[in-house]
Amino acid sequence: MGERGRPALYNIPAHRAFSDALVTGILAQLGGDIIRLAQGMILLPSNRAIRAVSDAFVRKSGGGLLLPRLVAIGDPDLGEQAGGALDPLGEGDSIPPAIAPVRRQMILARMVQQASGHPVDAGQALKLGQALGMVLDQMQVERVPVTALADLSLPDELSAHWQRSLDLFSILMRRWPDELARLGVIDVADRRNRLFDRITDRWGRDAPSGFVIAAGISTTAPAIANLLRRIATMQQGCVVFAGLDQEMDEEAWDAIGPFDPDPVTGRAPAGHESHPQYALKQLLDRMSATRDDVAAWRWGSEHDARAVRGRNISNAMLPPRLTSRWRDLKSADRSLAGVEALEVATPGEEAQAIALALREALEEPGRTAALITPDRQLATRVSAHLARWGIEADDSAGQPLSRLPPGTLLIAMAEAVAERFAPVALLTLLKHPLVMRGEGRVAWLDGVRSLDLLLRGPRPPAGLQGIDMLLAARDDEDRQATLRMSARQWWPQARALLEPLERVFAGAPTLAQQFAVIREQAGALTGDALWAGHQGHAAADLFAEIEAAAEEGPQQADVRALPPLFDHMLGGVAVRPPQGGHPRIAILGLIEAQLVQADVMILSGLNEGTWPGLPAADPWLAPRIRRELGLPGLETRIGLAAHDFASALGAPQVLITRARRGAGGPAVASRFWLRLKAMAGGHWKTADRYAALAQALDRPPAHSPSPRPAPVPPAAVRPKLIPVTDVDRLKADPYAFYAKRILRLARLDPVDADAGPAWRGTAVHEILQHWAESSARDPAGLEERARAMFDRPDVHPLLKALWQPRLIEAIRWIAAEVAADRAAGRSILAVEADGRADVAGVTLTGKADRIDRMPDGSLGIVDYKTGKPPSAKQVRAGYSLQLGLLGLIAEQGGFPGIAPPLEAGCFEYWSLAKKNDAFGYRDSPVDPLGKRDKIVTADFTDWVHAQFEQVASAYLTGNAPFDAQVNPEVASYGDYDQLMRLEEWYGRDDA
């Protein structure tokens, strides 16, 4: 495998199945000597690559086999898990242990808080500390000393923001070594460098007795590059690259960069870090090797694609300034035989089509398929679609802990505490599937549902005491009283579990105390089910690490920053499912897909921002400073994503997919997609059959939209008592009346709803009623009552700030108008009076906001409106009859204390809305002479009686069907639109 002094470098091109080709070559060179095989060692980039190579050995051997030692040198825990394989214990000086990642993040966050000079909450400090740690790791991996900061030649155009960030960064970098020395530990990156250096030195003096192969490693770190060079020069060592482009000519290879410094400025132009070959070229440079030193790996496998695919990939990935060559390519060099593209409208369609393509691959015995995507949401959707056919396909990249049940519960607890048990946050916590899981969950959910119904509408006062006050209130309605009784019986159990949270957070708890109480109460709420299973174990391990390091972490731990802090910490932990699932289907992320190849490769999520992802911004160092320090540019990750894409594109059959829309709106096709399409030209092949199948899969055989509903209930169930407020609904939308009064269905208010028009109207009517019933009726008393309403604990501060000023002005107007009317001889007879009268064979009921005695002895009917009153046109059309119907009841003696014979001679709306730059005005739908197309005052009650009799005779005493949306132009709340299936039939019968 190579002679000492001459590097043994090989390459397996992208069109070959890397693991199978590697294993085939190793077994061929060893000639079937299983003892030599077992004595060897293979260094690989990841644990997933180890699995891929192991599976390849099993496939190739066809039976039992002693595998060589497989070591993942890309594993961050090298030295704790795999380091012993390379560096046996007891040899050489011991290397100090590495600092635990969570402890390091906590300490860096505290340092950020201390050095920033202004308050920084714990969540923001942790994010900045994590970004700081990433820069520190990059400096150590690239072996950039901290002293390089002092030698920077800063440009004059550097903004003040970046200058401040650099100053703070320099301070923290100087303090960090002292922190590590105090703890007796070193950074993980530093430890890996030392370990690699020691292995390189030891193998230079005493090489292993068996073969050593470094396969598929593309990391450009100097320490790894030195180790790879050492392996390549050992007697039984070699390095095998994955996907090194040997088809690219020298001009294109040189165009990638890096470039020599400019002789005048001394600065080197930036290389094409986003090119898929940039990292491999840099690695070769650091190994003191060139592409000419790399020989082709002679072995392949039955899973390889045709060799022309390698040229196709090379052409598609030409450097930008050479893409003009595409015009002159021969048909064979631009043809992507075996590669198909699928473009659909939405991510949902994309997931369904991918699932069908994977399902299709299973129809052929022994055929394997893999989905590769960085979009975790898409991967989850595909897994769900496959489950409909009984195919279990685990997502090997895992899911963030913050999206799994243990994580969502912990975040829900943090939000409930931060929002002082506001209704939505509280119910989210209490309804979580892990809470009270087991025998007691049914009874628990019964209590939660009762509380849910009571929390509909404006929120109660903050804290658990607000819930106590809500349950202690008295109700006029039997249903509300029943709900409160049920909730009162259940609430003490829930309160006992939540009270420790409120008690601890009422003070000023440290971060450690915050995590401790949430851990304790999370266990109590779930019966420790939270910590069970592999997901729960991940949460428990993280909490243990956080609590152990929290005392060294941020000191300013505002409870309001707790939810984003939890989301950040939990989101950084990827939980992978236990091994299992279908043996011939894999769903992989980009890292997991390295060195993995299947017969059918599906590359999905090919939109900008997804694949490749957006470069993560560095809040500490400006891009110019990063270049000056010699750190990788932010576009380096794009180059790695491009290499992953190019490698996966080498499978025998490839399907690439994208959706034209993403979660946030229209999506832009990935630059990789656009390159392939532009190069292929007329050879671009689409796979629209999968989109058609996906659409047909759930398409019904026939479309039968629902007709306009028109129920005809029997006369016995038609109501014979109707409030005046429902007459307009009955005439404009009989079906809505049917649903409300006959089916007795009522829309629930949202939880924690804003105080809308209904709430404001009720509050104003209550104020005016108490004021009118008082003996003094002085303006000051009315204003005092209005201000007292806004001091109630259930009034939202935003409502108080926005609505109080306009209401107070309108209240003053009402007081002034009442006083002026009193001076003119008009008096108030009744307020909020309930009345009823038999009209047209039914009982008509209503509540009059106010009934006045006019100077001429007639009655005045007043209706208060917080918004704009109905127009005269609406009243004449017969859809705003409330005011006239109240007058009709009054004329028939339906209000207690107001005896006939009387005549209603005044009908007024008193609106609190704004008109002519002032709040408060009167309006009337009638006129004594019928001017402005209004109804004549003297005829109003007779006209209203005729309108109501027409409606009642049709729907209440007759047998007319309750048609839906008879008059859709009339404003409606739309409470029953879904019940009447409005979207299915509305507009279909238009001529």
PDB file of N, CA and C in Angstrom, residues 200-281:
ATOM      1  N   THR A 200       0.836  11.582  15.187  1.00  0.00           N
ATOM      2  CA  THR A 200       1.672  11.792  14.007  1.00  0.00           C
ATOM      3  C   THR A 200       3.144  11.580  14.344  1.00  0.00           C
ATOM      4  N   ASP A 201       3.545  12.121  15.490  1.00  0.00           N
ATOM      5  CA  ASP A 201       4.942  11.974  15.902  1.00  0.00           C
ATOM      6  C   ASP A 201       5.274  10.516  16.218  1.00  0.00           C
ATOM      7  N   ARG A 202       4.385   9.830  16.918  1.00  0.00           N
ATOM      8  CA  ARG A 202       4.661   8.448  17.304  1.00  0.00           C
ATOM      9  C   ARG A 202       4.690   7.534  16.093  1.00  0.00           C
ATOM     10  N   TRP A 203       3.750   7.740  15.147  1.00  0.00           N
ATOM     11  CA  TRP A 203       3.737   6.882  13.970  1.00  0.00           C
ATOM     12  C   TRP A 203       4.928   7.177  13.049  1.00  0.00           C
ATOM     13  N   GLY A 204       5.511   8.368  13.182  1.00  0.00           N
ATOM     14  CA  GLY A 204       6.721   8.652  12.425  1.00  0.00           C
ATOM     15  C   GLY A 204       7.892   7.847  12.939  1.00  0.00           C
ATOM     16  N   ARG A 205       7.874   7.549  14.263  1.00  0.00           N
ATOM     17  CA  ARG A 205       8.959   6.782  14.856  1.00  0.00           C
ATOM     18  C   ARG A 205       8.669   5.284  14.869  1.00  0.00           C
ATOM     19  N   ASP A 206       7.387   4.950  15.059  1.00  0.00           N
ATOM     20  CA  ASP A 206       7.031   3.537  15.207  1.00  0.00           C
ATOM     21  C   ASP A 206       5.658   3.323  14.579  1.00  0.00           C
ATOM     22  N   ALA A 207       5.662   2.960  13.321  1.00  0.00           N
ATOM     23  CA  ALA A 207       4.397   2.802  12.611  1.00  0.00           C
ATOM     24  C   ALA A 207       3.671   1.556  13.098  1.00  0.00           C
ATOM     25  N   PRO A 208       2.339   1.541  13.023  1.00  0.00           N
ATOM     26  CA  PRO A 208       1.579   0.348  13.429  1.00  0.00           C
ATOM     27  C   PRO A 208       1.978  -0.871  12.594  1.00  0.00           C
ATOM     28  N   SER A 209       1.815  -2.044  13.187  1.00  0.00           N
ATOM     29  CA  SER A 209       2.209  -3.276  12.498  1.00  0.00           C
ATOM     30  C   SER A 209       1.257  -3.622  11.363  1.00  0.00           C
ATOM     31  N   GLY A 210      -0.013  -3.242  11.478  1.00  0.00           N
ATOM     32  CA  GLY A 210      -0.976  -3.522  10.429  1.00  0.00           C
ATOM     33  C   GLY A 210      -1.135  -2.327   9.500  1.00  0.00           C
ATOM     34  N   PHE A 211      -1.990  -2.516   8.490  1.00  0.00           N
ATOM     35  CA  PHE A 211      -2.201  -1.414   7.548  1.00  0.00           C
ATOM     36  C   PHE A 211      -3.047  -0.316   8.198  1.00  0.00           C
ATOM     37  N   VAL A 212      -2.844   0.897   7.712  1.00  0.00           N
ATOM     38  CA  VAL A 212      -3.618   2.056   8.165  1.00  0.00           C
ATOM     39  C   VAL A 212      -4.113   2.784   6.916  1.00  0.00           C
ATOM     40  N   ILE A 213      -5.437   2.957   6.825  1.00  0.00           N
ATOM     41  CA  ILE A 213      -6.034   3.658   5.686  1.00  0.00           C
ATOM     42  C   ILE A 213      -6.903   4.791   6.215  1.00  0.00           C
ATOM     43  N   ALA A 214      -6.650   5.991   5.724  1.00  0.00           N
ATOM     44  CA  ALA A 214      -7.518   7.130   6.014  1.00  0.00           C
ATOM     45  C   ALA A 214      -8.417   7.309   4.804  1.00  0.00           C
ATOM     46  N   ALA A 215      -9.724   7.130   4.987  1.00  0.00           N
ATOM     47  CA  ALA A 215     -10.644   7.082   3.847  1.00  0.00           C
ATOM     48  C   ALA A 215     -11.748   8.136   3.974  1.00  0.00           C
ATOM     49  N   GLY A 216     -11.921   8.901   2.897  1.00  0.00           N
ATOM     50  CA  GLY A 216     -13.055   9.822   2.813  1.00  0.00           C
ATOM     51  C   GLY A 216     -12.952  11.031   3.707  1.00  0.00           C
ATOM     52  N   ILE A 217     -11.772  11.357   4.209  1.00  0.00           N
ATOM     53  CA  ILE A 217     -11.614  12.496   5.122  1.00  0.00           C
ATOM     54  C   ILE A 217     -11.302  13.745   4.306  1.00  0.00           C
ATOM     55  N   SER A 218     -12.102  14.787   4.519  1.00  0.00           N
ATOM     56  CA  SER A 218     -11.895  16.032   3.769  1.00  0.00           C
ATOM     57  C   SER A 218     -11.647  17.219   4.684  1.00  0.00           C
ATOM     58  N   THR A 219     -11.489  16.977   5.984  1.00  0.00           N
ATOM     59  CA  THR A 219     -11.229  18.063   6.931  1.00  0.00           C
ATOM     60  C   THR A 219      -9.875  18.687   6.629  1.00  0.00           C
ATOM     61  N   THR A 220      -9.842  20.016   6.599  1.00  0.00           N
ATOM     62  CA  THR A 220      -8.616  20.719   6.211  1.00  0.00           C
ATOM     63  C   THR A 220      -7.781  21.172   7.403  1.00  0.00           C
ATOM     64  N   ALA A 221      -8.135  20.772   8.604  1.00  0.00           N
ATOM     65  CA  ALA A 221      -7.385  21.203   9.790  1.00  0.00           C
ATOM     66  C   ALA A 221      -5.913  20.813   9.652  1.00  0.00           C
ATOM     67  N   PRO A 222      -4.994  21.711   9.978  1.00  0.00           N
ATOM     68  CA  PRO A 222      -3.564  21.395   9.833  1.00  0.00           C
ATOM     69  C   PRO A 222      -3.143  20.133  10.570  1.00  0.00           C
ATOM     70  N   ALA A 223      -3.688  19.904  11.776  1.00  0.00           N
ATOM     71  CA  ALA A 223      -3.289  18.721  12.533  1.00  0.00           C
ATOM     72  C   ALA A 223      -3.695  17.448  11.806  1.00  0.00           C
ATOM     73  N   ILE A 224      -4.883  17.451  11.220  1.00  0.00           N
ATOM     74  CA  ILE A 224      -5.334  16.271  10.482  1.00  0.00           C
ATOM     75  C   ILE A 224      -4.557  16.128   9.175  1.00  0.00           C
ATOM     76  N   ALA A 225      -4.276  17.249   8.533  1.00  0.00           N
ATOM     77  CA  ALA A 225      -3.493  17.192   7.292  1.00  0.00           C
ATOM     78  C   ALA A 225      -2.119  16.578   7.555  1.00  0.00           C
ATOM     79  N   ASN A 226      -1.491  16.951   8.667  1.00  0.00           N
ATOM     80  CA  ASN A 226      -0.194  16.362   9.016  1.00  0.00           C
ATOM     81  C   ASN A 226      -0.315  14.865   9.265  1.00  0.00           C
ATOM     82  N   LEU A 227      -1.392  14.467   9.953  1.00  0.00           N
ATOM     83  CA  LEU A 227      -1.589  13.047  10.227  1.00  0.00           C
ATOM     84  C   LEU A 227      -1.813  12.271   8.924  1.00  0.00           C
ATOM     85  N   LEU A 228      -2.602  12.837   8.023  1.00  0.00           N
ATOM     86  CA  LEU A 228      -2.846  12.148   6.755  1.00  0.00           C
ATOM     87  C   LEU A 228      -1.560  12.016   5.953  1.00  0.00           C
ATOM     88  N   ARG A 229      -0.733  13.056   5.975  1.00  0.00           N
ATOM     89  CA  ARG A 229       0.539  12.961   5.247  1.00  0.00           C
ATOM     90  C   ARG A 229       1.413  11.872   5.856  1.00  0.00           C
ATOM     91  N   ARG A 230       1.406  11.786   7.188  1.00  0.00           N
ATOM     92  CA  ARG A 230       2.183  10.733   7.847  1.00  0.00           C
ATOM     93  C   ARG A 230       1.680   9.359   7.437  1.00  0.00           C
ATOM     94  N   ILE A 231       0.366   9.177   7.389  1.00  0.00           N
ATOM     95  CA  ILE A 231      -0.203   7.881   7.007  1.00  0.00           C
ATOM     96  C   ILE A 231       0.167   7.538   5.570  1.00  0.00           C
ATOM     97  N   ALA A 232       0.119   8.567   4.697  1.00  0.00           N
ATOM     98  CA  ALA A 232       0.398   8.323   3.273  1.00  0.00           C
ATOM     99  C   ALA A 232       1.837   7.902   3.029  1.00  0.00           C
ATOM    100  N   THR A 233       2.733   8.235   3.941  1.00  0.00           N
ATOM    101  CA  THR A 233       4.143   7.891   3.737  1.00  0.00           C
ATOM    102  C   THR A 233       4.569   6.657   4.527  1.00  0.00           C
ATOM    103  N   MET A 234       3.646   6.068   5.292  1.00  0.00           N
ATOM    104  CA  MET A 234       3.991   4.853   6.029  1.00  0.00           C
ATOM    105  C   MET A 234       4.028   3.655   5.083  1.00  0.00           C
ATOM    106  N   GLN A 235       4.769   2.647   5.498  1.00  0.00           N
ATOM    107  CA  GLN A 235       4.953   1.468   4.647  1.00  0.00           C
ATOM    108  C   GLN A 235       3.628   0.805   4.306  1.00  0.00           C
ATOM    109  N   GLN A 236       2.723   0.711   5.290  1.00  0.00           N
ATOM    110  CA  GLN A 236       1.423   0.068   5.060  1.00  0.00           C
ATOM    111  C   GLN A 236       0.287   1.067   5.195  1.00  0.00           C
ATOM    112  N   GLY A 237       0.530   2.279   4.802  1.00  0.00           N
ATOM    113  CA  GLY A 237      -0.498   3.295   4.924  1.00  0.00           C
ATOM    114  C   GLY A 237      -0.878   3.892   3.591  1.00  0.00           C
ATOM    115  N   CYS A 238      -2.083   4.408   3.516  1.00  0.00           N
ATOM    116  CA  CYS A 238      -2.519   5.135   2.331  1.00  0.00           C
ATOM    117  C   CYS A 238      -3.701   6.020   2.704  1.00  0.00           C
ATOM    118  N   VAL A 239      -3.920   7.029   1.890  1.00  0.00           N
ATOM    119  CA  VAL A 239      -5.043   7.950   2.063  1.00  0.00           C
ATOM    120  C   VAL A 239      -5.916   7.844   0.821  1.00  0.00           C
ATOM    121  N   VAL A 240      -7.210   7.644   1.039  1.00  0.00           N
ATOM    122  CA  VAL A 240      -8.166   7.513  -0.063  1.00  0.00           C
ATOM    123  C   VAL A 240      -9.151   8.664   0.022  1.00  0.00           C
ATOM    124  N   PHE A 241      -9.104   9.527  -0.979  1.00  0.00           N
ATOM    125  CA  PHE A 241     -10.031  10.661  -1.011  1.00  0.00           C
ATOM    126  C   PHE A 241     -11.359  10.236  -1.616  1.00  0.00           C
ATOM    127  N   ALA A 242     -12.394  10.990  -1.286  1.00  0.00           N
ATOM    128  CA  ALA A 242     -13.729  10.732  -1.834  1.00  0.00           C
ATOM    129  C   ALA A 242     -14.136  11.889  -2.730  1.00  0.00           C
ATOM    130  N   GLY A 243     -14.336  11.608  -4.001  1.00  0.00           N
ATOM    131  CA  GLY A 243     -14.878  12.608  -4.908  1.00  0.00           C
ATOM    132  C   GLY A 243     -13.912  13.691  -5.321  1.00  0.00           C
ATOM    133  N   LEU A 244     -12.630  13.456  -5.282  1.00  0.00           N
ATOM    134  CA  LEU A 244     -11.681  14.426  -5.819  1.00  0.00           C
ATOM    135  C   LEU A 244     -11.858  14.476  -7.340  1.00  0.00           C
ATOM    136  N   ASP A 245     -12.031  15.670  -7.861  1.00  0.00           N
ATOM    137  CA  ASP A 245     -12.320  15.821  -9.287  1.00  0.00           C
ATOM    138  C   ASP A 245     -11.019  15.725 -10.093  1.00  0.00           C
ATOM    139  N   GLN A 246     -10.816  14.592 -10.755  1.00  0.00           N
ATOM    140  CA  GLN A 246      -9.646  14.411 -11.602  1.00  0.00           C
ATOM    141  C   GLN A 246      -9.976  14.590 -13.078  1.00  0.00           C
ATOM    142  N   GLU A 247     -11.237  14.940 -13.364  1.00  0.00           N
ATOM    143  CA  GLU A 247     -11.657  15.239 -14.731  1.00  0.00           C
ATOM    144  C   GLU A 247     -11.388  16.707 -15.069  1.00  0.00           C
ATOM    145  N   MET A 248     -11.345  17.561 -14.070  1.00  0.00           N
ATOM    146  CA  MET A 248     -11.178  18.996 -14.258  1.00  0.00           C
ATOM    147  C   MET A 248      -9.778  19.302 -14.791  1.00  0.00           C
ATOM    148  N   ASP A 249      -9.704  20.164 -15.808  1.00  0.00           N
ATOM    149  CA  ASP A 249      -8.398  20.503 -16.364  1.00  0.00           C
ATOM    150  C   ASP A 249      -7.690  21.493 -15.454  1.00  0.00           C
ATOM    151  N   GLU A 250      -6.420  21.763 -15.770  1.00  0.00           N
ATOM    152  CA  GLU A 250      -5.604  22.593 -14.893  1.00  0.00           C
ATOM    153  C   GLU A 250      -6.120  24.025 -14.800  1.00  0.00           C
ATOM    154  N   GLU A 251      -6.627  24.541 -15.905  1.00  0.00           N
ATOM    155  CA  GLU A 251      -7.136  25.920 -15.868  1.00  0.00           C
ATOM    156  C   GLU A 251      -8.291  26.039 -14.867  1.00  0.00           C
ATOM    157  N   ALA A 252      -9.192  25.102 -14.927  1.00  0.00           N
ATOM    158  CA  ALA A 252     -10.321  25.135 -13.997  1.00  0.00           C
ATOM    159  C   ALA A 252      -9.856  24.879 -12.570  1.00  0.00           C
ATOM    160  N   TRP A 253      -8.904  23.959 -12.413  1.00  0.00           N
ATOM    161  CA  TRP A 253      -8.390  23.650 -11.075  1.00  0.00           C
ATOM    162  C   TRP A 253      -7.718  24.874 -10.467  1.00  0.00           C
ATOM    163  N   ASP A 254      -6.942  25.572 -11.259  1.00  0.00           N
ATOM    164  CA  ASP A 254      -6.273  26.771 -10.747  1.00  0.00           C
ATOM    165  C   ASP A 254      -7.260  27.895 -10.452  1.00  0.00           C
ATOM    166  N   ALA A 255      -8.401  27.921 -11.184  1.00  0.00           N
ATOM    167  CA  ALA A 255      -9.382  28.996 -10.987  1.00  0.00           C
ATOM    168  C   ALA A 255     -10.114  28.885  -9.664  1.00  0.00           C
ATOM    169  N   ILE A 256     -10.017  27.742  -8.979  1.00  0.00           N
ATOM    170  CA  ILE A 256     -10.701  27.574  -7.691  1.00  0.00           C
ATOM    171  C   ILE A 256     -10.041  28.425  -6.617  1.00  0.00           C
ATOM    172  N   GLY A 257      -8.726  28.585  -6.704  1.00  0.00           N
ATOM    173  CA  GLY A 257      -7.980  29.245  -5.647  1.00  0.00           C
ATOM    174  C   GLY A 257      -7.361  28.194  -4.742  1.00  0.00           C
ATOM    175  N   PRO A 258      -6.721  28.587  -3.651  1.00  0.00           N
ATOM    176  CA  PRO A 258      -6.425  29.989  -3.254  1.00  0.00           C
ATOM    177  C   PRO A 258      -5.394  30.620  -4.201  1.00  0.00           C
ATOM    178  N   PHE A 259      -5.380  31.961  -4.175  1.00  0.00           N
ATOM    179  CA  PHE A 259      -4.552  32.706  -5.111  1.00  0.00           C
ATOM    180  C   PHE A 259      -3.379  33.357  -4.390  1.00  0.00           C
ATOM    181  N   ASP A 260      -2.337  33.638  -5.161  1.00  0.00           N
ATOM    182  CA  ASP A 260      -1.158  34.295  -4.610  1.00  0.00           C
ATOM    183  C   ASP A 260      -1.475  35.751  -4.280  1.00  0.00           C
ATOM    184  N   PRO A 261      -0.769  36.333  -3.301  1.00  0.00           N
ATOM    185  CA  PRO A 261      -1.014  37.735  -2.941  1.00  0.00           C
ATOM    186  C   PRO A 261      -0.681  38.687  -4.089  1.00  0.00           C
ATOM    187  N   ASP A 262      -1.397  39.766  -4.137  1.00  0.00           N
ATOM    188  CA  ASP A 262      -1.139  40.809  -5.129  1.00  0.00           C
ATOM    189  C   ASP A 262       0.208  41.456  -4.821  1.00  0.00           C
ATOM    190  N   PRO A 263       1.098  41.622  -5.808  1.00  0.00           N
ATOM    191  CA  PRO A 263       2.432  42.190  -5.523  1.00  0.00           C
ATOM    192  C   PRO A 263       2.382  43.631  -5.049  1.00  0.00           C
ATOM    193  N   VAL A 264       1.308  44.340  -5.330  1.00  0.00           N
ATOM    194  CA  VAL A 264       1.204  45.750  -4.925  1.00  0.00           C
ATOM    195  C   VAL A 264       0.574  45.877  -3.551  1.00  0.00           C
ATOM    196  N   THR A 265      -0.597  45.296  -3.389  1.00  0.00           N
ATOM    197  CA  THR A 265      -1.312  45.442  -2.120  1.00  0.00           C
ATOM    198  C   THR A 265      -0.882  44.427  -1.077  1.00  0.00           C
ATOM    199  N   GLY A 266      -0.321  43.301  -1.546  1.00  0.00           N
ATOM    200  CA  GLY A 266       0.073  42.252  -0.608  1.00  0.00           C
ATOM    201  C   GLY A 266      -1.083  41.389  -0.149  1.00  0.00           C
ATOM    202  N   ARG A 267      -2.278  41.636  -0.691  1.00  0.00           N
ATOM    203  CA  ARG A 267      -3.452  40.864  -0.295  1.00  0.00           C
ATOM    204  C   ARG A 267      -3.802  39.869  -1.390  1.00  0.00           C
ATOM    205  N   ALA A 268      -4.203  38.691  -0.942  1.00  0.00           N
ATOM    206  CA  ALA A 268      -4.576  37.652  -1.894  1.00  0.00           C
ATOM    207  C   ALA A 268      -6.080  37.714  -2.142  1.00  0.00           C
ATOM    208  N   PRO A 269      -6.513  37.612  -3.399  1.00  0.00           N
ATOM    209  CA  PRO A 269      -7.960  37.557  -3.674  1.00  0.00           C
ATOM    210  C   PRO A 269      -8.572  36.330  -3.019  1.00  0.00           C
ATOM    211  N   ALA A 270      -9.841  36.467  -2.642  1.00  0.00           N
ATOM    212  CA  ALA A 270     -10.522  35.345  -2.011  1.00  0.00           C
ATOM    213  C   ALA A 270     -10.718  34.222  -3.014  1.00  0.00           C
ATOM    214  N   GLY A 271     -10.491  32.987  -2.582  1.00  0.00           N
ATOM    215  CA  GLY A 271     -10.749  31.842  -3.444  1.00  0.00           C
ATOM    216  C   GLY A 271     -12.229  31.513  -3.486  1.00  0.00           C
ATOM    217  N   HIS A 272     -12.569  30.576  -4.345  1.00  0.00           N
ATOM    218  CA  HIS A 272     -13.970  30.158  -4.459  1.00  0.00           C
ATOM    219  C   HIS A 272     -14.249  29.116  -3.370  1.00  0.00           C
ATOM    220  N   GLU A 273     -14.436  29.612  -2.144  1.00  0.00           N
ATOM    221  CA  GLU A 273     -14.651  28.701  -1.024  1.00  0.00           C
ATOM    222  C   GLU A 273     -15.943  27.911  -1.162  1.00  0.00           C
ATOM    223  N   SER A 274     -16.877  28.402  -1.984  1.00  0.00           N
ATOM    224  CA  SER A 274     -18.142  27.694  -2.174  1.00  0.00           C
ATOM    225  C   SER A 274     -18.036  26.587  -3.213  1.00  0.00           C
ATOM    226  N   HIS A 275     -16.869  26.405  -3.824  1.00  0.00           N
ATOM    227  CA  HIS A 275     -16.706  25.344  -4.828  1.00  0.00           C
ATOM    228  C   HIS A 275     -16.534  24.002  -4.120  1.00  0.00           C
ATOM    229  N   PRO A 276     -17.133  22.933  -4.647  1.00  0.00           N
ATOM    230  CA  PRO A 276     -17.055  21.630  -3.969  1.00  0.00           C
ATOM    231  C   PRO A 276     -15.650  21.058  -3.853  1.00  0.00           C
ATOM    232  N   GLN A 277     -14.698  21.521  -4.671  1.00  0.00           N
ATOM    233  CA  GLN A 277     -13.345  20.982  -4.625  1.00  0.00           C
ATOM    234  C   GLN A 277     -12.393  21.846  -3.801  1.00  0.00           C
ATOM    235  N   TYR A 278     -12.881  22.973  -3.293  1.00  0.00           N
ATOM    236  CA  TYR A 278     -11.975  23.910  -2.611  1.00  0.00           C
ATOM    237  C   TYR A 278     -11.357  23.258  -1.373  1.00  0.00           C
ATOM    238  N   ALA A 279     -12.176  22.585  -0.566  1.00  0.00           N
ATOM    239  CA  ALA A 279     -11.657  21.988   0.670  1.00  0.00           C
ATOM    240  C   ALA A 279     -10.635  20.901   0.365  1.00  0.00           C
ATOM    241  N   LEU A 280     -10.905  20.049  -0.639  1.00  0.00           N
ATOM    242  CA  LEU A 280      -9.958  18.992  -0.981  1.00  0.00           C
ATOM    243  C   LEU A 280      -8.655  19.570  -1.520  1.00  0.00           C
ATOM    244  N   LYS A 281      -8.761  20.649  -2.298  1.00  0.00           N
ATOM    245  CA  LYS A 281      -7.547  21.262  -2.820  1.00  0.00           C
ATOM    246  C   LYS A 281      -6.714  21.856  -1.677  1.00  0.00           C
TER     247      LYS A 281
END
